[in-house]
Amino acid sequence: MQCRRSGRHHPLYGTGAIAVNFDRIQLNRRNLLKAAGAGLVAAGTAGCSSSVKPQENPGIIGKDGKRVLPWSNWSGNQHCQPNERLVPRNEDELLNILRNATQPIRSVGSGHSFSALVPTDQTLLSLARLRGVENIDSDAMEADVWAGTRLSQIGDKLWEHGLSTINMSDIDTQAFGGALATSTHGTGKELGTLSTHVKTLRIANAAGEMLECSASQNADLFNAARNNLGALGVVTKARIHADKAYYLKEHSWMMSEDEGLERAEELRDAHRHYEMYALPHSDYMLGIAIDKIDPSEIPADQPEPSGDAYEAFRMMSNLIDYMPFARSWLVNFGAGGVEPETRYGKSHEIFGNLRDIRFNEMEYTVPAEVGPQCLREILQTIKKQNIPVIFPIEARYIKGDDVWLSPFYKRDGFAISCHNFHDKDYKKYFAAIEPIFWKYDGRPHWGKIHTLKAAEFAARYERFNDFLRIRKEMDPQGLFLNDHLRSTLGIS
Ligand SMILES: Cc1cc2nc3c(=O)[nH]c(=O)nc-3n(C[C@H](O)[C@H](O)[C@H](O)COP(=O)(O)OP(=O)(O)OC[C@H]3O[C@@H](n4cnc5c(N)ncnc54)[C@H](O)[C@@H]3O)c2cc1C
């Protein structure tokens, strides 16, 4: 697996943890691969591959007599065969599509949601042609972003005008419209989700009318549309607040699990961004602190990123499958040798991670004050039930907001993200963990795996019925619904 663009591999997912550790103890990545390979041969599993096979499904002949390819999300856990794919070139074309629609339409961004928000066997609509960053006002620190713009395309453009995004998610390959639909977030005690950076928003309803909303114009629509699930209409553009261009220093270091949990709030308060990665079945936790710096603080020599540890990480996981008794020892062995790492760069260069390791994910946000306690219980449960997972658990602090269906609505949150490799069973793991999230009054990420239905959402969101009211006004006939939305929103 190769890096596709210059960006960072996360210390745990990419170049850091495994490579650094095994280098230090004179067992480099190549040796690790050999050792893992030998272990697999011994276990009779040589030739196991984790690579995703290219889709061979040629699709169907669709509504208009043209071939329509099947759709799958990033991790491969969601699939569908639409009978039509539409990619309007401009807002007028979009409005025409909506006015003349004869069957349900689902919007798709970049397919980075794990939940079944997108799948449809009817029309799949992408705004990939409505992209770009415009009308940048450096003094007011604002810009218009088209919904089809990938998050990775925003940073460079703003930088040219002396601006940076206020924050960013872990990766930046999502479409802007898709990210807004699910309250996509980064980390930072004083920083809200990307939806909270929106000043005004344009959204087309099912009748093919374009509506503008903001805190002072169509305020109810604004509060619903900043976490809209693609259920209210099609967002075409938003004006966002930005920050003055800034540089960042990212420092990551390994500490004991106990220290990580005990110091979580102190470290959250001390840094602009703070997140932690707990390593199941180990005694360790990685802390990552990111802060603004003056460019004069950037050292002339920055270490070159080393190679990619994907194969090594995967092989370690495969090896553990056949030597489960060695799981804890191996993970501790890897984690214990990780050296601290520091990186510097422009804001958008530091924010954008590469995620070449495909996985499935469940994320719940619990109230910030009980976050570390909830994380501790999850880690204990994994150990106690001997759940076969070594994938790091990410935990982040995010500021509360006023977006009706935001997991951070009216409360500061601690988002805990549990993953497993895309080709390993995640269902038993998530089934064991999800009740712990419920116990701590958790709210799921709308774009990630969960099992909640409408009644449970209604109990968690005081403005749930207001969201349903706006949805009905925007789309009385259910043009924008699929089965998943009907069940999560309680619409028959
Ligand atoms: C590797 C990886 C890392 C991730 N990291 C983070 C993270 O750090 N923080 C976080 O919060 N989440 C994260 N996510 C989740 C992801 O940000 C959300 O699921 C996001 O909604 C995906 O955006 P997308 O463009 O892929 O949209 P899709 O998944 O394609 O669609 C998501 C929703 O947006 C709707 N939609 C898309 N475009 C429009 C539009 N123009 N108008 C109206 N509705 C629209 C769709 O109908 C759907 O309901 C991650 C996901 C992956 C796979």
XYZ file of C-alpha atoms and ligand atoms in Angstrom:
545
model
C 0.000 0.000 0.000
C 1.420 3.360 -0.999
C 0.763 6.888 0.193
C -1.571 8.487 -2.308
C -0.626 12.040 -1.555
C 1.597 13.876 0.808
C -0.184 13.863 4.105
C 0.329 12.250 7.404
C -0.052 8.724 8.531
C -1.236 8.697 12.049
C 1.423 7.547 14.539
C -0.668 4.495 15.321
C -2.139 3.718 11.947
C 0.828 4.643 9.862
C 4.453 5.349 10.258
C 4.815 5.740 13.987
C 3.978 3.099 16.492
C 4.953 -0.152 14.942
C 7.822 1.083 12.820
C 9.342 3.128 15.625
C 9.001 0.436 18.212
C 10.481 -2.338 16.190
C 13.292 -0.145 14.911
C 14.241 0.681 18.449
C 14.509 -2.903 19.491
C 16.378 -3.859 16.332
C 13.381 -5.591 14.827
C 12.531 -3.399 11.894
C 9.377 -3.488 9.867
C 10.813 -5.952 7.360
C 11.762 -8.297 10.180
C 8.377 -7.831 11.732
C 6.806 -8.800 8.425
C 9.030 -11.857 8.208
C 8.234 -12.837 11.763
C 4.535 -12.316 11.263
C 4.660 -14.169 7.945
C 6.486 -17.095 9.524
C 3.906 -17.187 12.268
C 1.118 -17.267 9.724
C 2.773 -20.044 7.710
C 3.208 -22.000 10.910
C -0.441 -21.443 11.633
C -1.308 -22.717 8.151
C -2.663 -19.422 6.887
C -0.026 -18.247 4.425
C -1.545 -16.341 1.568
C -4.267 -14.685 3.636
C -4.822 -11.274 2.144
C -6.558 -8.290 3.612
C -6.755 -6.372 0.371
C -10.145 -5.338 -0.945
C -10.972 -7.067 -4.212
C -12.048 -4.675 -6.944
C -15.771 -4.696 -7.598
C -16.547 -6.911 -10.553
C -20.255 -6.205 -10.602
C -20.934 -4.454 -13.938
C -24.144 -2.875 -12.654
C -27.475 -2.751 -14.445
C -29.082 -1.014 -17.376
C -30.862 1.841 -15.647
C -33.996 3.885 -16.129
C -32.694 5.820 -19.106
C -31.172 2.786 -20.876
C -27.637 3.619 -19.722
C -25.450 1.379 -17.574
C -25.553 2.262 -13.870
C -22.733 1.030 -11.644
C -23.377 -0.291 -8.149
C -22.406 1.870 -5.182
C -20.440 0.957 -2.080
C -19.207 3.071 0.813
C -15.561 3.547 1.859
C -15.357 0.547 4.172
C -17.522 -1.725 2.014
C -20.183 -2.449 4.660
C -22.904 -0.583 2.716
C -23.852 -1.372 -0.886
C -26.657 -0.581 -3.268
C -27.617 -0.761 -6.915
C -29.283 2.510 -7.891
C -31.275 2.562 -11.119
C -30.082 6.091 -11.860
C -27.079 8.247 -10.952
C -27.332 12.002 -11.408
C -24.579 14.600 -11.147
C -26.042 18.062 -11.859
C -23.695 20.687 -13.280
C -25.249 23.651 -11.494
C -28.056 24.682 -9.156
C -30.556 25.156 -12.007
C -29.986 21.614 -13.208
C -30.440 20.362 -9.656
C -33.713 22.256 -9.229
C -34.984 20.800 -12.519
C -34.136 17.291 -11.347
C -36.093 17.847 -8.146
C -39.112 19.411 -9.898
C -39.340 16.486 -12.319
C -38.490 13.679 -9.880
C -40.620 10.548 -10.215
C -38.824 8.373 -7.645
C -36.901 8.789 -4.350
C -33.503 10.477 -4.420
C -30.610 9.997 -2.004
C -27.722 12.446 -1.901
C -24.240 11.002 -1.646
C -21.055 12.818 -0.673
C -17.843 10.790 -0.696
C -19.366 7.617 0.806
C -17.522 7.882 4.121
C -20.497 6.988 6.313
C -20.722 3.537 7.867
C -24.458 3.728 8.580
C -27.015 3.119 5.815
C -27.743 6.797 5.177
C -26.978 6.624 1.467
C -28.143 3.272 -0.001
C -31.025 3.407 -2.456
C -32.146 1.299 -5.397
C -33.500 4.424 -7.060
C -31.787 7.770 -7.743
C -28.328 8.466 -6.319
C -27.486 12.150 -6.580
C -23.968 13.544 -6.255
C -22.972 17.208 -6.141
C -19.402 16.367 -7.164
C -19.615 18.984 -9.932
C -20.713 21.736 -7.562
C -17.388 22.286 -5.887
C -14.962 25.044 -5.027
C -14.311 27.785 -2.500
C -15.419 31.291 -3.519
C -16.050 34.828 -2.296
C -13.281 34.617 0.265
C -13.315 37.657 2.527
C -10.023 37.784 4.427
C -11.121 40.646 6.687
C -14.437 39.127 7.692
C -12.753 35.673 7.692
C -15.555 34.032 5.692
C -15.870 32.025 2.478
C -18.493 30.229 0.373
C -17.941 26.482 0.029
C -19.902 24.413 -2.517
C -21.331 21.191 -1.100
C -19.426 18.914 -3.496
C -16.038 20.281 -2.384
C -13.821 17.729 -0.661
C -12.699 19.012 2.742
C -9.098 18.593 1.543
C -9.713 21.228 -1.144
C -10.647 23.940 1.340
C -7.377 24.444 3.254
C -5.048 25.436 0.399
C -7.593 27.816 -1.078
C -8.203 29.594 2.231
C -4.450 29.737 2.895
C -3.922 31.732 -0.331
C -6.139 34.379 1.263
C -4.501 34.308 4.687
C -7.110 32.025 6.256
C -7.438 28.529 7.746
C -10.431 26.408 8.674
C -11.260 26.694 12.368
C -10.949 22.942 12.840
C -11.057 19.738 10.793
C -12.055 16.097 11.160
C -9.530 13.284 11.359
C -9.510 12.880 7.614
C -10.404 15.425 4.971
C -11.674 13.298 2.092
C -15.385 13.803 2.852
C -17.523 16.070 0.707
C -18.421 19.276 2.523
C -22.176 18.608 2.113
C -21.772 15.071 3.469
C -19.738 16.273 6.454
C -22.377 18.864 7.409
C -25.168 16.287 7.157
C -23.829 14.292 10.149
C -22.125 16.916 12.380
C -18.650 15.773 11.404
C -16.157 16.969 13.993
C -12.507 17.134 14.967
C -11.330 17.636 18.522
C -10.926 20.625 20.842
C -12.573 21.677 24.080
C -13.430 25.107 22.689
C -14.146 23.924 19.140
C -17.494 22.777 17.772
C -18.304 20.529 14.816
C -17.787 21.691 11.221
C -21.531 22.483 11.127
C -21.039 25.107 13.830
C -18.703 27.037 11.514
C -21.536 27.587 9.032
C -22.913 31.123 8.817
C -25.493 30.705 6.046
C -26.650 27.715 4.041
C -28.499 27.084 0.756
C -30.735 24.042 0.514
C -33.121 22.880 -2.219
C -36.390 21.297 -1.068
C -38.398 18.511 -2.713
C -40.465 21.010 -4.700
C -37.294 22.255 -6.357
C -37.191 25.586 -4.510
C -33.932 27.036 -3.203
C -34.033 28.265 0.402
C -31.455 30.301 2.300
C -31.105 30.024 6.034
C -28.992 31.409 8.857
C -29.347 32.195 12.558
C -31.493 35.200 11.612
C -33.283 33.933 8.470
C -35.339 30.700 8.534
C -33.669 29.960 11.862
C -35.530 26.676 12.446
C -34.444 25.380 9.059
C -30.882 26.486 9.869
C -30.884 24.543 13.146
C -32.224 21.447 11.422
C -30.159 21.697 8.233
C -26.768 21.819 9.916
C -27.264 18.109 10.750
C -29.734 17.196 8.025
C -28.926 13.511 7.219
C -29.781 14.302 3.600
C -33.406 14.089 4.744
C -34.461 17.713 4.295
C -33.263 18.425 0.776
C -30.023 18.996 -1.082
C -27.529 21.452 0.394
C -25.678 23.226 -2.403
C -23.492 25.745 -0.638
C -22.655 27.284 2.733
C -20.826 30.382 3.887
C -18.378 29.424 6.616
C -16.476 31.251 9.310
C -12.717 30.772 9.100
C -9.714 31.730 11.224
C -6.569 33.710 10.401
C -4.059 31.357 8.749
C -2.149 29.480 11.445
C 0.572 26.886 11.884
C 0.310 23.881 14.162
C 2.609 21.730 16.231
C 1.442 18.179 16.839
C 3.036 16.167 19.610
C 2.221 12.514 20.265
C 3.500 10.330 23.042
C 2.699 7.025 24.685
C 1.690 6.881 28.330
C 0.141 4.303 30.597
C -3.592 3.733 30.279
C -4.113 4.902 33.855
C -2.160 8.097 33.306
C -4.055 8.761 30.063
C -7.433 8.400 31.750
C -6.462 10.341 34.858
C -4.909 13.259 32.966
C -7.540 13.458 30.210
C -9.193 16.648 31.468
C -5.918 18.352 32.355
C -4.545 17.684 28.861
C -7.837 18.703 27.231
C -7.645 22.055 29.059
C -3.979 22.583 28.245
C -4.210 22.231 24.453
C -6.239 23.643 21.556
C -6.796 20.075 20.347
C -6.302 16.955 22.408
C -7.208 13.369 21.603
C -6.214 9.972 22.853
C -5.931 6.512 21.382
C -6.416 3.648 23.822
C -4.905 0.327 22.759
C -7.241 -2.542 23.707
C -5.555 -5.399 25.601
C -2.543 -3.228 26.397
C -1.537 -1.053 29.337
C -0.972 1.933 27.054
C -2.620 4.973 25.584
C -1.319 7.436 22.994
C -1.896 11.143 23.631
C -1.918 13.649 20.769
C -1.811 17.362 21.533
C -2.035 19.976 18.787
C -1.460 23.687 19.320
C -1.066 26.845 17.289
C 2.519 28.041 16.980
C 4.416 30.920 15.480
C 6.162 29.826 12.240
C 9.506 30.894 13.770
C 9.162 27.921 16.160
C 9.298 25.401 13.311
C 12.705 23.678 13.285
C 14.631 23.703 10.014
C 14.977 19.903 10.010
C 11.801 17.944 10.289
C 12.125 14.151 10.220
C 10.996 12.602 6.937
C 7.935 10.428 7.329
C 9.072 6.791 7.219
C 7.359 3.947 5.362
C 3.876 2.656 5.801
C 3.163 0.202 8.597
C -0.165 -1.052 7.242
C 1.107 -4.501 6.344
C 2.937 -4.786 9.647
C -0.104 -3.742 11.631
C -2.351 -6.099 9.693
C 0.082 -8.962 9.996
C 0.317 -8.420 13.724
C -3.460 -8.597 13.865
C -3.570 -11.727 11.694
C -0.843 -13.310 13.776
C -2.812 -12.602 16.926
C -5.809 -14.370 15.375
C -3.751 -17.557 15.400
C -1.922 -16.859 18.668
C -4.663 -15.201 20.720
C -2.843 -16.146 23.924
C -0.072 -13.710 22.858
C -2.403 -10.779 22.126
C -1.761 -8.732 25.207
C 1.971 -9.391 25.174
C 2.320 -8.442 21.504
C 0.328 -5.220 21.809
C 2.228 -4.171 24.933
C 5.483 -5.090 23.209
C 4.583 -2.815 20.287
C 3.178 0.055 22.323
C 5.883 0.057 24.983
C 8.595 1.057 22.553
C 6.848 3.936 20.829
C 8.929 7.103 20.908
C 7.384 10.575 21.136
C 6.939 12.308 17.783
C 6.529 15.969 16.863
C 5.366 17.445 13.566
C 4.886 21.007 12.405
C 3.029 22.519 9.484
C 0.251 24.652 8.083
C -3.065 23.948 9.791
C -4.524 21.884 6.946
C -1.324 19.886 6.497
C -1.389 18.750 10.116
C -5.137 18.070 10.278
C -5.513 15.788 7.249
C -4.693 12.164 8.109
C -4.450 9.340 5.622
C -6.577 6.339 6.496
C -5.440 3.527 4.248
C -6.411 0.914 6.788
C -10.064 0.247 6.055
C -12.245 -0.314 9.067
C -15.784 -0.179 10.368
C -16.643 2.129 13.193
C -19.104 2.827 15.981
C -18.890 6.219 17.689
C -20.968 7.542 20.549
C -20.640 10.872 22.292
C -21.144 10.859 26.039
C -21.229 13.934 28.294
C -17.676 15.270 28.584
C -17.528 14.858 32.351
C -18.108 11.077 32.245
C -16.002 10.435 29.135
C -12.868 8.925 30.707
C -15.009 6.768 33.031
C -16.965 5.415 30.051
C -13.757 4.744 28.129
C -12.303 2.904 31.123
C -15.384 0.665 31.303
C -15.098 -0.133 27.588
C -11.441 -1.094 27.931
C -12.187 -3.250 30.970
C -15.057 -4.965 29.132
C -12.831 -5.766 26.159
C -10.302 -7.368 28.494
C -12.866 -9.147 30.657
C -14.811 -10.589 27.717
C -11.580 -11.233 25.811
C -13.006 -9.474 22.739
C -10.566 -10.133 19.882
C -9.814 -6.561 18.856
C -6.546 -4.633 18.847
C -7.687 -1.641 16.791
C -7.046 1.583 18.763
C -10.041 3.384 20.291
C -10.057 7.104 19.593
C -11.427 9.581 22.133
C -11.986 13.299 21.538
C -13.454 16.311 23.327
C -15.857 18.544 21.350
C -17.678 21.715 22.372
C -21.472 21.692 22.744
C -23.712 23.433 20.174
C -27.267 24.412 19.232
C -27.800 22.170 16.183
C -30.986 20.168 16.811
C -29.737 16.685 15.931
C -26.087 17.227 16.778
C -24.680 14.648 19.226
C -23.259 17.734 20.990
C -26.613 19.495 21.294
C -26.521 21.563 24.493
C -23.664 19.602 26.002
C -19.895 19.371 25.666
C -19.084 15.887 24.484
C -16.487 13.152 24.655
C -16.681 11.125 21.444
C -15.429 7.538 21.722
C -14.788 5.754 18.421
C -14.430 1.965 18.338
C -13.163 0.314 15.157
C -12.322 -3.031 13.696
C -10.637 -3.909 10.410
C -13.099 -3.886 7.507
C -12.718 -7.627 6.930
C -13.032 -8.643 10.572
C -16.284 -9.149 12.423
C -17.276 -5.918 14.110
C -20.808 -6.902 15.077
C -20.057 -8.886 18.252
C -17.587 -6.230 19.407
C -19.996 -3.350 18.868
C -22.883 -5.322 20.416
C -20.833 -5.725 23.600
C -19.855 -2.050 23.720
C -23.049 -0.247 22.666
C -24.941 -0.841 25.968
C -22.048 0.832 27.802
C -22.594 3.941 25.689
C -26.323 3.858 26.519
C -25.533 3.603 30.223
C -23.580 6.878 29.943
C -26.376 8.626 28.006
C -24.473 8.376 24.738
C -25.678 9.700 21.397
C -24.415 7.916 18.273
C -22.633 9.565 15.361
C -25.266 9.580 12.605
C -22.738 8.466 9.998
C -21.380 5.530 12.007
C -22.751 2.160 13.055
C -25.473 2.095 15.723
C -28.675 0.171 16.353
C -30.943 2.960 17.609
C -34.429 3.582 16.221
C -36.719 6.616 16.246
C -38.062 6.231 19.799
C -34.541 6.119 21.203
C -33.516 9.186 19.226
C -36.631 11.030 20.380
C -35.615 10.309 23.981
C -32.117 11.682 23.358
C -32.961 14.806 21.373
C -35.406 17.361 22.759
C -35.827 18.955 19.288
C -36.367 15.627 17.473
C -40.024 16.409 16.716
C -39.085 19.882 15.502
C -36.664 18.268 13.078
C -39.501 16.013 11.850
C -41.740 19.064 11.395
C -39.136 20.831 9.235
C -38.556 17.609 7.286
C -42.260 17.398 6.484
C -42.346 21.019 5.341
C -39.316 20.496 3.113
C -40.358 17.094 1.766
C -44.033 16.207 2.363
C -43.953 13.120 0.086
C -40.733 11.566 1.413
C -38.706 12.103 -1.778
C -35.451 12.124 0.224
C -36.078 9.065 2.424
C -34.644 5.553 2.312
C -35.363 2.566 4.591
C -32.688 3.512 7.114
C -34.014 7.048 7.499
C -37.598 5.833 7.795
C -36.556 3.657 10.699
C -34.292 6.198 12.438
C -36.822 9.003 12.006
C -39.915 6.851 12.622
C -41.666 7.520 9.313
C -43.796 4.725 7.872
C -11.899 7.022 7.512
C -13.002 7.851 8.103
C -12.680 8.837 9.021
C -13.695 9.615 9.579
N -13.355 10.577 10.488
C -14.327 11.306 11.076
C -14.006 12.302 12.034
O -12.849 12.563 12.335
N -15.031 12.975 12.622
C -16.335 12.710 12.314
O -17.218 13.336 12.899
N -16.669 11.793 11.390
C -15.697 11.099 10.756
N -16.036 10.177 9.803
C -17.454 10.067 9.400
C -17.773 11.008 8.232
O -17.186 12.270 8.411
C -19.285 11.218 8.110
O -19.956 10.000 8.032
C -19.633 12.108 6.910
O -21.021 12.336 6.914
C -19.223 11.483 5.587
O -19.252 12.450 4.574
P -19.386 12.014 3.048
O -19.085 13.195 2.209
O -18.636 10.794 2.787
O -20.952 11.751 2.961
P -21.732 10.390 2.679
O -21.279 9.377 3.634
O -21.687 10.087 1.245
O -23.195 10.875 3.088
C -23.476 11.207 4.416
C -24.816 11.907 4.512
O -24.724 13.170 3.866
C -25.824 13.342 2.993
N -25.401 14.281 1.957
C -24.304 14.232 1.185
N -24.249 15.319 0.400
C -25.333 16.070 0.681
C -25.842 17.311 0.191
N -25.215 18.012 -0.738
N -27.004 17.769 0.713
C -27.667 17.072 1.675
N -27.226 15.903 2.163
C -26.069 15.413 1.678
C -26.129 11.935 2.516
O -27.435 11.818 2.010
C -25.946 11.168 3.811
O -27.103 11.264 4.593
C -15.057 9.398 9.208
C -15.370 8.407 8.273
C -14.345 7.638 7.722
C -14.689 6.569 6.721
